[in-house]
Structures are given as structure tokens and as C-alpha cells.
Amino acid sequence: MSSLIPRLLKSAGKTYEQKIMNISDIQEMKIEVLQGVDKVIQEAAQFCGDFERYSYLWLEDREYSMEIFLEYGRQLEMDELELIANKDPEAPQPCPPTIEAFREQIDHYEALYLEIEKIEPFQIFNAWFQVDVRPFRQSLLNIVRKWGNMFKDHLVTNVTYSLTDLGNFIRKADEGLLQVVKEGDYDGLVNIMAYLFHVKERTATTDEMFEPMKETIELLKYYDMDIPEEVNVYLQELPEQWANTKKIALTVKQQVAPLQANEVVGIRNKIAAFDLHIALFRDIFRTYDFFKYENAEPYILLNRINGDIERLERDMSIIQESGSLFEVPVPEFKLLRQCRKEMKMLKQLWDYVFIVRTSIEDWKTTPWRKVDVENMDIECKKFAKDIRLLDKEMRSWDTYMTLEATVKNMLTSLRAVGELQNPAIRERHWNQLMSSTKVQFIMDKNTTLSDLLALNLHECEEEVKNIVDKAVKEMSMEKILRDLNTTWSIMEFEHEIHAR
């Protein structure tokens, strides 16, 4: 600032700033002010550091934390979350939270709220710099309240939903169980049995739910949470209504016992007939052509049989449902399940068949001199590895065995083709090979891999090796002869007449 004010005395030469900077008292004052500012910064930083322990309140996702709490019954540490993410056997196991676990969480945030509320509204640093902490403190209190209310709201929602759901079920069950069922009314009997089944299914959990519900409501009242009036009404009336529903169910079960006995006989007959039908279907299933490699249209047959199995599975579900309602033990129908399993295996196997077929057919069009034996060999080995990883139950099937043999034969043939690409091979050697295999073709630039595979090279690999070895030796001899010819063709001899 002092540098901006012009001097009145023009001859002074120095600016006010330069003059002031030479005054020692002002220098000391400047140093003192700067030191004071540094101290304020240090104290403010230390004050902010005290709030780091609250950082999880605004950094963590409340909904995700709630999901973890509901699944594992407590808040997990970071290393425990990593174990779960990595599916480690030592990871924490799911465990629903108890009412005490909810109480601990709510108490934690209540105590935290009181702790933060005690923070002074104003902070003075270095005796002169005042900061208004109230906006930050209020924001922090709001966040803490949201965390605490999250657990309270869940309890309120859970209690309300559970009691409302039970009330609706009791009303519907009472109406359904009090229906009159006449002999021959199968649909009516099924409805009655369904209600009896559902009452039986809910008995264990419902009998034990009322005391925890009362404890939950008492806990919520302790924290001054508003409980819907209908919840209090439900909690007073539902235990008696539930006991009455169980009595009705017991009475109705005795009344429909004769009708149930008749239906049980019918269900057992259906089970026996269906079991026989499945056995016959299984016998026919094993004869279908999709087990044979030569099947030209396997997917059409697979789709048709899949539809048949789906219809049988629907029939099985109906029988199982009836058996469950009328308390009739139903077998697993393992033959049908085996058919379904084999259908999945067949689909997977035929996918591999077509992958191998299309790959080989594509390779066959390659001119034999351009055949990349190395890459094709790698692909075939990959096919062989994938095929070996298929379910072991497939290994007795013709489709699997032929596919495996096709890949193995291709590997052998590729080795032979690699041998035949040796530059030592001449036309006479091809003639020898064709003579051995009894297959004739014209060897020229248009010859493809398909022509060579027609020689069934996988069956005469040893013959190919012998021919190639012979060709290599002949080429070596030809080279020696050419060298001799070159040497001797330029050789000049001198002769003299013998004295005798």
C-alpha cells in the first residue's frame, strides 16, 4: 500500500515502502503478525484434525452400511469386507441382527449426537482469530441424526410390515378355511389344503414373532419414535387371532381328512403312472440320433425333445405341488432330471462339434503350400483340451468319441502335412504316397489341404515319415552329385606319351 502513495518531496528518491521497510519497529511488527497468522493456521489445522474421527459419517454410504448390517448383524471392518469380496472361507458368515444389535447402533449415534452437540459454537485461535463453528456443527448433527434414524426407521417399517402382512394373512386364511368343501370339489379341496399348508408353514416363525415385536416397539418408544396406531392395535389383537386361525386349521384338517385320503390315493396313482411314463421316455431318449456324430441336424431334434422335457417338467411340478399340499411324499423323478442334465450336456457338446467342424472345413480350403501347420496345431490342441474338460459322462457317447477322434486325427494329419511341406519332396514321392494310400489326385498349385486329408494321413503317418526321410536323403545325394558334376566338368587333364 505504501508503495502506491507518491512522495510529496520529489527529491527524496525512496518510496514510502522503502522508507518504512527500513524502520526496525515496523519490521518487528510485521514478523509478529505473520507469526500470529502461522499459529492461527496451525491451531485451526489441529482443530480440524479432531473431526477426522467423524469422517465416516459423510464418507460411507448409509444404504450400503445398512445392507451389510442386516446381512451380517454388525458393521464390518475393511479387511472383513475384502475377505467377503474375495469369497475367502474365513470371511464372516451371514447372521441376521438381533434387537440388541439395533440398540447398540442407535445408542452409538445417540451418544455421538450428544458429544457433537457439546462442541463450542465459537472457536478462538491465538486469542484473536474467531471462527463460527455452528454451521458445521449443525450439518454434522444432521448427518448423525440421519444415521440413527436409519436404524429406527427400519425397525418401524419392519414391525409395521410384519404385523400388517400377518393380519392380512389371518383374514384371508380364515375366509378360505371356512369355505364348505363338498365331495368331488377338487378345486375347493385344493384351496383348503393350500391354506392349511400355509398356516403350517408360518406357524413356527409366527409363534415366536410377537415377543420380539413387543421388544422392538418398546425400544422405539424409548427413543420417542412415532408408532402407527394400527401397529399397537395389531399387536394387541393378532396373537389371539392367530391362535384362533390355528384352531380353525386344526378343525378343518380333521373335517377334510376323508376327502384328503381319497385324493392321496389319486395322487399316488398319478405318481406311479408318471414314473412309468418317465421310464419309457428315458428308454426312448437314449436312442435319439443326437447321441450320434453323424446326425446332420442335431439342434432341430434337441429343440423338439427339449419341448417334450419341459412339458414333463410342468407335469412333475403339478404332481409335486399336489403332493406337498396333501402331504404325500413325491419321488425326485431322477430319470427326468437326468434327461434334463444330458440335454444341457448335449447342447454344449454339439456346440463344440460345430466349432471344430467349421474350423476344419475352413482350413481345408487353404492351398497346401500355405497351410499354417503351427497355428492349426495350436488350435487343435486347444480343442482337445476343451473337449477333455467336458463332463465325463459324455465320454461313452458316439458324438463325443468321434469328435475326440476327429481332433486327434487332425493333429496327426497336420504333423504329416508339415513333413510333406519339406522342399525335398518331389513328384515321384507324391506318386509313392498316392500309391500307398490308394488315393489319386493331381499335385499342383491348386491342391488344398482337403486333398491331402483325403489321403487319410493320420493312418499312414509312419509311411509319410519314411518317404520324407528318403526324399531328404535323395536331395542330399543330388546335391553331392551336382557338386561332383560341377567339380569334374571343369577339370582338365594333361597327358604325355609314355616313353615305351
Short mmCIF file of C-alpha atoms in Angstrom, two decimals:
data_model
loop_
_atom_site.label_atom_id
_atom_site.label_comp_id
_atom_site.label_asym_id
_atom_site.label_seq_id
_atom_site.Cartn_x
_atom_site.Cartn_y
_atom_site.Cartn_z
CA MET A 1 0.00 0.00 0.00
CA SER A 2 2.79 2.41 0.95
CA SER A 3 4.38 1.89 -2.46
CA LEU A 4 1.29 3.32 -4.15
CA ILE A 5 1.33 6.66 -2.34
CA PRO A 6 3.53 9.24 -4.13
CA ARG A 7 6.08 11.17 -2.08
CA LEU A 8 5.46 14.90 -1.60
CA LEU A 9 9.14 15.50 -1.56
CA LYS A 10 10.23 14.61 -5.06
CA SER A 11 13.90 14.78 -4.23
CA ALA A 12 13.56 12.12 -1.52
CA GLY A 13 14.24 9.36 -4.03
CA LYS A 14 12.82 6.48 -1.94
CA THR A 15 9.18 5.43 -1.81
CA TYR A 16 7.26 5.29 1.43
CA GLU A 17 7.53 1.48 1.31
CA GLN A 18 11.30 1.57 1.10
CA LYS A 19 11.46 4.07 3.92
CA ILE A 20 9.06 2.12 6.12
CA MET A 21 10.88 -1.17 5.50
CA ASN A 22 13.98 0.37 6.99
CA ILE A 23 12.20 1.06 10.31
CA SER A 24 13.03 -1.77 12.74
CA ASP A 25 9.85 -1.41 14.82
CA ILE A 26 7.69 -1.94 11.76
CA GLN A 27 9.78 -4.95 10.74
CA GLU A 28 9.24 -6.49 14.17
CA MET A 29 5.51 -5.79 13.96
CA LYS A 30 5.33 -7.48 10.55
CA ILE A 31 7.15 -10.54 11.82
CA GLU A 32 4.87 -10.70 14.85
CA VAL A 33 1.73 -10.52 12.67
CA LEU A 34 2.98 -13.24 10.30
CA GLN A 35 3.92 -15.48 13.20
CA GLY A 36 0.46 -14.93 14.65
CA VAL A 37 -1.13 -15.94 11.35
CA ASP A 38 1.03 -19.08 11.18
CA LYS A 39 -0.02 -20.00 14.70
CA VAL A 40 -3.67 -19.49 13.79
CA ILE A 41 -3.23 -21.81 10.82
CA GLN A 42 -1.58 -24.47 12.98
CA GLU A 43 -4.26 -24.30 15.66
CA ALA A 44 -7.03 -24.34 13.04
CA ALA A 45 -5.47 -27.37 11.35
CA GLN A 46 -5.22 -29.15 14.69
CA PHE A 47 -8.85 -28.28 15.43
CA CYS A 48 -9.95 -29.68 12.05
CA GLY A 49 -7.92 -32.83 12.67
CA ASP A 50 -10.05 -33.56 15.73
CA PHE A 51 -13.01 -34.11 13.38
CA GLU A 52 -11.28 -36.81 11.30
CA ARG A 53 -12.79 -39.47 13.55
CA TYR A 54 -16.22 -38.38 12.31
CA SER A 55 -15.27 -38.61 8.63
CA TYR A 56 -17.01 -41.96 8.12
CA LEU A 57 -20.31 -40.19 8.74
CA TRP A 58 -20.12 -38.36 5.43
CA LEU A 59 -17.76 -40.67 3.51
CA GLU A 60 -19.54 -44.02 3.92
CA ASP A 61 -22.71 -44.95 2.05
CA ARG A 62 -25.53 -45.29 4.57
CA GLU A 63 -27.59 -47.66 2.42
CA TYR A 64 -24.63 -49.97 1.82
CA SER A 65 -23.75 -49.95 5.53
CA MET A 66 -27.35 -50.87 6.32
CA GLU A 67 -27.25 -53.76 3.86
CA ILE A 68 -24.08 -55.10 5.50
CA PHE A 69 -25.60 -54.72 8.96
CA LEU A 70 -28.81 -56.53 8.00
CA GLU A 71 -26.87 -59.39 6.43
CA TYR A 72 -24.10 -59.86 8.99
CA GLY A 73 -25.68 -58.43 12.13
CA ARG A 74 -22.93 -55.85 12.69
CA GLN A 75 -20.74 -53.33 10.94
CA LEU A 76 -17.73 -54.98 9.30
CA GLU A 77 -14.14 -53.82 9.15
CA MET A 78 -12.43 -53.13 5.84
CA ASP A 79 -10.38 -56.35 5.94
CA GLU A 80 -13.56 -58.36 6.57
CA LEU A 81 -15.22 -56.77 3.54
CA GLU A 82 -12.19 -57.73 1.46
CA LEU A 83 -12.49 -61.35 2.63
CA ILE A 84 -16.13 -61.36 1.55
CA ALA A 85 -15.30 -59.81 -1.82
CA ASN A 86 -12.62 -62.47 -2.39
CA LYS A 87 -15.01 -65.25 -1.24
CA ASP A 88 -12.49 -66.30 1.37
CA PRO A 89 -13.55 -69.30 3.52
CA GLU A 90 -12.63 -67.28 6.61
CA ALA A 91 -14.97 -64.43 5.66
CA PRO A 92 -17.76 -63.56 8.14
CA GLN A 93 -20.90 -65.62 7.70
CA PRO A 94 -24.34 -64.03 7.26
CA CYS A 95 -26.19 -63.59 10.54
CA PRO A 96 -29.39 -61.51 10.92
CA PRO A 97 -29.09 -58.72 13.51
CA THR A 98 -30.73 -59.05 16.91
CA ILE A 99 -32.71 -56.35 18.66
CA GLU A 100 -29.67 -55.79 20.88
CA ALA A 101 -27.55 -55.12 17.80
CA PHE A 102 -30.04 -52.45 16.73
CA ARG A 103 -29.99 -50.99 20.23
CA GLU A 104 -26.19 -50.75 20.16
CA GLN A 105 -26.20 -48.96 16.83
CA ILE A 106 -28.89 -46.49 17.87
CA ASP A 107 -27.18 -45.83 21.23
CA HIS A 108 -23.91 -45.23 19.43
CA TYR A 109 -25.39 -42.48 17.28
CA GLU A 110 -27.37 -41.01 20.17
CA ALA A 111 -24.17 -40.72 22.19
CA LEU A 112 -22.38 -39.30 19.19
CA TYR A 113 -25.11 -36.68 18.78
CA LEU A 114 -24.72 -35.55 22.40
CA GLU A 115 -20.94 -35.48 22.02
CA ILE A 116 -21.05 -33.27 18.93
CA GLU A 117 -23.69 -31.06 20.49
CA LYS A 118 -21.19 -30.10 23.20
CA ILE A 119 -18.79 -28.59 20.67
CA GLU A 120 -18.41 -24.86 21.40
CA PRO A 121 -20.22 -22.66 18.85
CA PHE A 122 -17.21 -20.37 18.51
CA GLN A 123 -13.53 -21.20 18.44
CA ILE A 124 -10.82 -18.58 19.04
CA PHE A 125 -7.34 -19.27 17.73
CA ASN A 126 -4.29 -17.49 19.09
CA ALA A 127 -6.52 -15.22 21.19
CA TRP A 128 -7.61 -13.09 18.23
CA PHE A 129 -8.98 -15.18 15.32
CA GLN A 130 -12.60 -16.27 15.89
CA VAL A 131 -14.37 -18.98 13.84
CA ASP A 132 -18.13 -19.63 13.86
CA VAL A 133 -18.44 -23.44 14.14
CA ARG A 134 -22.25 -23.51 14.31
CA PRO A 135 -22.97 -24.25 10.59
CA PHE A 136 -20.52 -27.15 10.53
CA ARG A 137 -21.73 -28.48 13.88
CA GLN A 138 -25.35 -28.36 12.72
CA SER A 139 -24.52 -30.17 9.48
CA LEU A 140 -22.68 -32.84 11.44
CA LEU A 141 -25.60 -33.22 13.84
CA ASN A 142 -27.98 -33.64 10.90
CA ILE A 143 -25.82 -36.40 9.43
CA VAL A 144 -25.62 -38.21 12.78
CA ARG A 145 -29.38 -37.97 13.13
CA LYS A 146 -29.82 -39.50 9.67
CA TRP A 147 -27.60 -42.43 10.63
CA GLY A 148 -29.52 -43.06 13.83
CA ASN A 149 -32.91 -42.63 12.18
CA MET A 150 -31.93 -45.13 9.51
CA PHE A 151 -31.92 -47.92 12.09
CA LYS A 152 -35.04 -46.66 13.83
CA ASP A 153 -36.96 -46.32 10.56
CA HIS A 154 -36.00 -49.83 9.57
CA LEU A 155 -37.41 -51.19 12.82
CA VAL A 156 -40.63 -49.21 12.39
CA THR A 157 -41.01 -50.37 8.80
CA ASN A 158 -40.23 -53.98 9.67
CA VAL A 159 -42.69 -54.09 12.55
CA THR A 160 -45.42 -52.39 10.54
CA TYR A 161 -44.95 -54.63 7.52
CA SER A 162 -44.70 -57.87 9.53
CA LEU A 163 -47.83 -57.22 11.56
CA THR A 164 -49.80 -55.91 8.58
CA ASP A 165 -48.79 -58.91 6.50
CA LEU A 166 -49.78 -61.30 9.28
CA GLY A 167 -53.11 -59.52 9.72
CA ASN A 168 -53.87 -59.82 6.00
CA PHE A 169 -52.88 -63.48 6.01
CA ILE A 170 -55.08 -64.28 9.01
CA ARG A 171 -58.06 -62.61 7.37
CA LYS A 172 -57.59 -64.47 4.08
CA ALA A 173 -56.82 -67.77 5.81
CA ASP A 174 -59.93 -67.57 7.98
CA GLU A 175 -62.10 -66.83 4.95
CA GLY A 176 -60.53 -69.64 2.94
CA LEU A 177 -60.64 -72.24 5.70
CA LEU A 178 -64.31 -71.58 6.44
CA GLN A 179 -65.36 -72.45 2.90
CA VAL A 180 -67.53 -75.54 2.60
CA VAL A 181 -65.98 -78.31 0.52
CA LYS A 182 -68.22 -80.94 -0.97
CA GLU A 183 -67.16 -84.36 -2.14
CA GLY A 184 -65.83 -84.20 -5.67
CA ASP A 185 -64.97 -80.49 -5.43
CA TYR A 186 -61.29 -80.88 -6.25
CA ASP A 187 -60.57 -77.16 -6.67
CA GLY A 188 -62.20 -76.33 -3.35
CA LEU A 189 -60.24 -79.08 -1.63
CA VAL A 190 -57.01 -77.82 -3.17
CA ASN A 191 -57.72 -74.30 -1.90
CA ILE A 192 -58.38 -75.61 1.60
CA MET A 193 -55.21 -77.70 1.55
CA ALA A 194 -53.23 -74.69 0.33
CA TYR A 195 -54.41 -72.61 3.28
CA LEU A 196 -53.66 -75.47 5.67
CA PHE A 197 -50.18 -75.76 4.18
CA HIS A 198 -49.50 -72.02 4.52
CA VAL A 199 -50.74 -71.97 8.12
CA LYS A 200 -48.46 -74.89 8.94
CA GLU A 201 -45.58 -73.22 7.11
CA ARG A 202 -45.93 -69.97 9.07
CA THR A 203 -46.61 -71.49 12.48
CA ALA A 204 -43.03 -71.75 13.73
CA THR A 205 -41.98 -68.21 12.80
CA THR A 206 -45.29 -66.57 13.73
CA ASP A 207 -45.45 -68.17 17.18
CA GLU A 208 -42.08 -66.64 18.00
CA MET A 209 -42.55 -63.20 16.46
CA PHE A 210 -44.79 -61.46 18.98
CA GLU A 211 -42.32 -61.12 21.86
CA PRO A 212 -39.54 -59.68 19.65
CA MET A 213 -42.12 -57.31 18.17
CA LYS A 214 -43.08 -56.07 21.63
CA GLU A 215 -39.42 -55.55 22.49
CA THR A 216 -38.90 -53.65 19.27
CA ILE A 217 -41.85 -51.37 19.92
CA GLU A 218 -40.67 -50.72 23.48
CA LEU A 219 -37.25 -49.84 22.11
CA LEU A 220 -38.74 -47.43 19.58
CA LYS A 221 -40.90 -45.81 22.24
CA TYR A 222 -37.80 -45.35 24.38
CA TYR A 223 -36.30 -43.30 21.55
CA ASP A 224 -39.55 -41.32 21.10
CA MET A 225 -40.30 -42.78 17.69
CA ASP A 226 -43.85 -42.42 16.39
CA ILE A 227 -45.52 -45.81 16.12
CA PRO A 228 -48.55 -46.04 13.80
CA GLU A 229 -51.72 -46.61 15.80
CA GLU A 230 -52.66 -49.67 13.76
CA VAL A 231 -49.41 -51.32 14.86
CA ASN A 232 -50.44 -51.10 18.51
CA VAL A 233 -53.87 -52.44 17.62
CA TYR A 234 -52.36 -55.32 15.66
CA LEU A 235 -50.01 -56.18 18.50
CA GLN A 236 -52.94 -56.40 20.89
CA GLU A 237 -55.29 -58.37 18.64
CA LEU A 238 -53.14 -60.53 16.38
CA PRO A 239 -51.90 -63.08 18.97
CA GLU A 240 -55.47 -64.07 19.78
CA GLN A 241 -56.50 -64.02 16.11
CA TRP A 242 -53.52 -66.20 15.18
CA ALA A 243 -54.36 -68.71 17.88
CA ASN A 244 -57.93 -68.81 16.56
CA THR A 245 -56.69 -69.36 13.00
CA LYS A 246 -54.62 -72.34 14.13
CA LYS A 247 -57.67 -73.82 15.86
CA ILE A 248 -59.74 -73.36 12.72
CA ALA A 249 -56.99 -75.01 10.67
CA LEU A 250 -56.90 -77.99 13.02
CA THR A 251 -60.68 -78.39 12.88
CA VAL A 252 -60.81 -78.06 9.09
CA LYS A 253 -57.98 -80.55 8.69
CA GLN A 254 -59.99 -83.14 10.60
CA GLN A 255 -63.09 -82.37 8.54
CA VAL A 256 -61.39 -82.76 5.16
CA ALA A 257 -59.38 -85.80 6.23
CA PRO A 258 -61.68 -88.28 4.36
CA LEU A 259 -61.59 -86.17 1.20
CA GLN A 260 -57.85 -85.79 1.62
CA ALA A 261 -57.43 -89.56 1.94
CA ASN A 262 -59.29 -90.10 -1.33
CA GLU A 263 -57.15 -87.51 -3.07
CA VAL A 264 -53.99 -89.04 -1.63
CA VAL A 265 -54.84 -92.31 -3.35
CA GLY A 266 -55.33 -90.44 -6.62
CA ILE A 267 -52.02 -88.61 -6.25
CA ARG A 268 -50.17 -91.85 -5.57
CA ASN A 269 -51.68 -93.37 -8.69
CA LYS A 270 -50.60 -90.30 -10.68
CA ILE A 271 -47.09 -90.62 -9.27
CA ALA A 272 -46.89 -94.28 -10.27
CA ALA A 273 -48.22 -93.59 -13.77
CA PHE A 274 -45.91 -90.62 -14.24
CA ASP A 275 -42.92 -92.62 -13.00
CA LEU A 276 -43.67 -95.33 -15.56
CA HIS A 277 -44.08 -92.72 -18.30
CA ILE A 278 -40.72 -91.18 -17.39
CA ALA A 279 -39.03 -94.60 -17.52
CA LEU A 280 -40.39 -95.20 -21.03
CA PHE A 281 -39.39 -91.70 -22.10
CA ARG A 282 -35.89 -92.30 -20.77
CA ASP A 283 -35.52 -95.51 -22.78
CA ILE A 284 -36.57 -93.71 -25.97
CA PHE A 285 -34.44 -90.68 -25.12
CA ARG A 286 -31.27 -92.77 -25.13
CA THR A 287 -31.96 -93.90 -28.72
CA TYR A 288 -32.19 -90.43 -30.27
CA ASP A 289 -29.76 -89.51 -33.03
CA PHE A 290 -28.24 -86.55 -31.20
CA PHE A 291 -26.05 -89.11 -29.43
CA LYS A 292 -24.57 -89.97 -32.85
CA TYR A 293 -21.93 -87.84 -34.53
CA GLU A 294 -23.38 -88.35 -37.99
CA ASN A 295 -26.61 -86.51 -37.11
CA ALA A 296 -26.87 -83.69 -39.66
CA GLU A 297 -29.49 -81.57 -37.83
CA PRO A 298 -28.98 -82.13 -34.10
CA TYR A 299 -30.34 -78.76 -32.98
CA ILE A 300 -33.75 -79.39 -34.54
CA LEU A 301 -34.02 -82.65 -32.62
CA LEU A 302 -32.66 -81.04 -29.44
CA ASN A 303 -35.30 -78.30 -29.60
CA ARG A 304 -38.10 -80.81 -30.11
CA ILE A 305 -37.02 -83.07 -27.26
CA ASN A 306 -36.42 -80.04 -25.04
CA GLY A 307 -40.08 -79.13 -25.54
CA ASP A 308 -41.09 -82.66 -24.54
CA ILE A 309 -38.97 -82.46 -21.39
CA GLU A 310 -40.41 -79.06 -20.49
CA ARG A 311 -43.93 -80.48 -20.69
CA LEU A 312 -42.91 -83.38 -18.48
CA GLU A 313 -41.29 -80.98 -16.03
CA ARG A 314 -44.52 -78.99 -15.83
CA ASP A 315 -46.42 -82.19 -15.10
CA MET A 316 -43.83 -83.06 -12.46
CA SER A 317 -44.25 -79.64 -10.83
CA ILE A 318 -48.01 -80.12 -10.66
CA ILE A 319 -47.58 -83.53 -9.03
CA GLN A 320 -45.02 -82.16 -6.58
CA GLU A 321 -47.29 -79.28 -5.66
CA SER A 322 -50.21 -81.65 -5.10
CA GLY A 323 -48.00 -83.94 -3.04
CA SER A 324 -46.84 -81.02 -0.93
CA LEU A 325 -50.41 -79.86 -0.31
CA PHE A 326 -51.75 -83.31 0.57
CA GLU A 327 -48.60 -84.38 2.44
CA VAL A 328 -47.80 -87.19 0.02
CA PRO A 329 -44.10 -88.00 -0.44
CA VAL A 330 -43.14 -87.45 -4.07
CA PRO A 331 -40.04 -89.09 -5.58
CA GLU A 332 -37.38 -86.97 -7.24
CA PHE A 333 -38.03 -88.47 -10.68
CA LYS A 334 -34.29 -88.82 -11.19
CA LEU A 335 -34.66 -90.16 -14.72
CA LEU A 336 -36.30 -86.93 -15.86
CA ARG A 337 -33.66 -84.86 -14.11
CA GLN A 338 -31.00 -86.98 -15.81
CA CYS A 339 -32.61 -86.29 -19.19
CA ARG A 340 -32.53 -82.57 -18.46
CA LYS A 341 -28.89 -82.80 -17.41
CA GLU A 342 -27.96 -84.71 -20.56
CA MET A 343 -29.83 -82.21 -22.73
CA LYS A 344 -27.61 -79.44 -21.38
CA MET A 345 -24.55 -81.61 -21.93
CA LEU A 346 -25.64 -82.44 -25.48
CA LYS A 347 -26.15 -78.79 -26.32
CA GLN A 348 -22.66 -77.99 -25.05
CA LEU A 349 -21.14 -80.97 -26.89
CA TRP A 350 -22.77 -80.16 -30.21
CA ASP A 351 -21.62 -76.56 -29.92
CA TYR A 352 -18.07 -77.89 -29.77
CA VAL A 353 -18.76 -80.25 -32.67
CA PHE A 354 -19.83 -77.40 -34.92
CA ILE A 355 -16.93 -75.21 -33.82
CA VAL A 356 -14.47 -77.98 -34.71
CA ARG A 357 -16.28 -78.85 -37.94
CA THR A 358 -16.44 -75.28 -39.22
CA SER A 359 -12.80 -74.65 -38.31
CA ILE A 360 -11.60 -77.76 -40.14
CA GLU A 361 -13.81 -77.05 -43.16
CA ASP A 362 -12.35 -73.57 -43.34
CA TRP A 363 -8.80 -74.93 -43.11
CA LYS A 364 -9.48 -77.45 -45.88
CA THR A 365 -9.84 -74.67 -48.46
CA THR A 366 -6.27 -73.46 -47.79
CA PRO A 367 -3.71 -74.18 -50.56
CA TRP A 368 -1.48 -76.85 -49.13
CA ARG A 369 1.71 -74.81 -49.50
CA LYS A 370 0.12 -72.01 -47.43
CA VAL A 371 -1.11 -74.25 -44.67
CA ASP A 372 -0.01 -72.73 -41.34
CA VAL A 373 0.63 -76.01 -39.59
CA GLU A 374 1.86 -74.40 -36.37
CA ASN A 375 -1.23 -72.24 -35.75
CA MET A 376 -3.61 -75.01 -36.78
CA ASP A 377 -1.82 -77.36 -34.43
CA ILE A 378 -2.24 -74.88 -31.57
CA GLU A 379 -5.97 -74.55 -32.31
CA CYS A 380 -6.43 -78.32 -32.43
CA LYS A 381 -4.63 -78.77 -29.12
CA LYS A 382 -6.92 -76.15 -27.61
CA PHE A 383 -9.93 -78.04 -28.96
CA ALA A 384 -8.58 -81.27 -27.49
CA LYS A 385 -8.06 -79.63 -24.09
CA ASP A 386 -11.56 -78.13 -24.05
CA ILE A 387 -13.10 -81.45 -25.04
CA ARG A 388 -11.30 -83.25 -22.21
CA LEU A 389 -12.77 -80.74 -19.76
CA LEU A 390 -16.34 -81.68 -20.72
CA ASP A 391 -18.42 -83.79 -18.35
CA LYS A 392 -17.02 -87.31 -18.05
CA GLU A 393 -20.49 -88.78 -18.60
CA MET A 394 -20.21 -87.79 -22.27
CA ARG A 395 -17.19 -89.96 -22.95
CA SER A 396 -19.22 -93.05 -23.77
CA TRP A 397 -21.32 -91.20 -26.35
CA ASP A 398 -20.60 -91.72 -30.03
CA THR A 399 -20.71 -87.96 -30.63
CA TYR A 400 -18.01 -87.34 -28.04
CA MET A 401 -15.78 -90.23 -29.11
CA THR A 402 -15.98 -89.28 -32.80
CA LEU A 403 -15.32 -85.62 -32.03
CA GLU A 404 -12.30 -86.52 -29.94
CA ALA A 405 -11.05 -88.87 -32.68
CA THR A 406 -11.57 -86.16 -35.32
CA VAL A 407 -9.39 -83.72 -33.41
CA LYS A 408 -6.72 -86.34 -32.74
CA ASN A 409 -6.68 -87.40 -36.40
CA MET A 410 -6.41 -83.78 -37.45
CA LEU A 411 -3.41 -83.29 -35.17
CA THR A 412 -1.74 -86.37 -36.68
CA SER A 413 -2.57 -85.26 -40.24
CA LEU A 414 -1.17 -81.78 -39.59
CA ARG A 415 2.11 -83.29 -38.45
CA ALA A 416 2.21 -85.28 -41.68
CA VAL A 417 1.40 -82.18 -43.75
CA GLY A 418 4.22 -80.36 -42.02
CA GLU A 419 6.54 -83.18 -43.03
CA LEU A 420 5.29 -83.10 -46.63
CA GLN A 421 5.99 -79.37 -46.89
CA ASN A 422 9.66 -80.27 -46.88
CA PRO A 423 11.28 -78.89 -50.08
CA ALA A 424 12.92 -82.28 -50.64
CA ILE A 425 9.57 -83.79 -51.73
CA ARG A 426 9.41 -84.41 -55.48
CA GLU A 427 6.68 -85.64 -57.79
CA ARG A 428 7.92 -89.22 -57.51
CA HIS A 429 7.45 -89.06 -53.76
CA TRP A 430 3.85 -87.89 -54.17
CA ASN A 431 3.30 -90.80 -56.52
CA GLN A 432 4.68 -93.16 -53.90
CA LEU A 433 2.34 -91.67 -51.27
CA MET A 434 -0.69 -91.94 -53.57
CA SER A 435 0.27 -95.50 -54.36
CA SER A 436 0.44 -96.33 -50.65
CA THR A 437 -2.89 -94.70 -49.80
CA LYS A 438 -4.70 -95.81 -52.99
CA VAL A 439 -5.94 -92.22 -53.47
CA GLN A 440 -5.17 -90.35 -56.69
CA PHE A 441 -5.08 -86.59 -57.21
CA ILE A 442 -3.12 -84.05 -59.22
CA MET A 443 -0.47 -82.24 -57.22
CA ASP A 444 -0.24 -78.62 -58.38
CA LYS A 445 -0.65 -75.09 -57.05
CA ASN A 446 -4.42 -75.61 -56.71
CA THR A 447 -4.03 -78.56 -54.37
CA THR A 448 -5.63 -77.79 -51.00
CA LEU A 449 -5.41 -79.22 -47.52
CA SER A 450 -8.64 -81.08 -48.25
CA ASP A 451 -6.88 -83.09 -50.98
CA LEU A 452 -4.12 -84.08 -48.57
CA LEU A 453 -6.56 -85.01 -45.82
CA ALA A 454 -8.29 -87.30 -48.32
CA LEU A 455 -5.11 -89.40 -48.19
CA ASN A 456 -6.02 -90.31 -44.60
CA LEU A 457 -2.62 -89.13 -43.48
CA HIS A 458 -3.44 -89.99 -39.86
CA GLU A 459 -3.43 -93.65 -40.88
CA CYS A 460 -0.08 -93.56 -42.66
CA GLU A 461 1.98 -91.18 -40.56
CA GLU A 462 4.87 -93.65 -40.46
CA GLU A 463 4.78 -94.07 -44.24
CA VAL A 464 4.91 -90.29 -44.67
CA LYS A 465 7.92 -90.06 -42.37
CA ASN A 466 9.72 -92.78 -44.33
CA ILE A 467 9.01 -91.07 -47.66
CA VAL A 468 10.15 -87.70 -46.32
CA ASP A 469 13.32 -89.21 -44.83
CA LYS A 470 14.01 -90.90 -48.14
CA ALA A 471 13.41 -87.63 -50.01
CA VAL A 472 15.78 -85.75 -47.73
CA LYS A 473 18.49 -88.35 -48.28
CA GLU A 474 17.92 -88.27 -52.03
CA MET A 475 18.15 -84.49 -52.04
CA SER A 476 21.41 -84.74 -50.14
CA MET A 477 22.74 -87.24 -52.69
CA GLU A 478 21.57 -85.00 -55.55
CA LYS A 479 23.48 -82.11 -54.04
CA ILE A 480 26.62 -84.23 -53.78
CA LEU A 481 26.23 -85.34 -57.39
CA ARG A 482 25.73 -81.74 -58.53
CA ASP A 483 28.83 -80.70 -56.66
CA LEU A 484 30.79 -83.57 -58.23
CA ASN A 485 29.48 -82.66 -61.65
CA THR A 486 30.46 -79.05 -61.16
CA THR A 487 33.90 -80.02 -59.96
CA TRP A 488 34.65 -82.58 -62.63
CA SER A 489 33.08 -80.67 -65.52
CA ILE A 490 35.79 -78.01 -65.34
CA MET A 491 38.60 -80.41 -64.55
CA GLU A 492 41.30 -80.57 -67.33
CA PHE A 493 43.74 -83.43 -67.63
CA GLU A 494 47.18 -83.36 -69.27
CA HIS A 495 48.77 -86.43 -70.73
CA GLU A 496 52.18 -87.37 -72.05
CA ILE A 497 53.18 -90.20 -74.34
CA HIS A 498 54.93 -92.84 -72.39
CA ALA A 499 58.50 -93.46 -73.38
CA ARG A 500 57.87 -97.08 -74.08
#
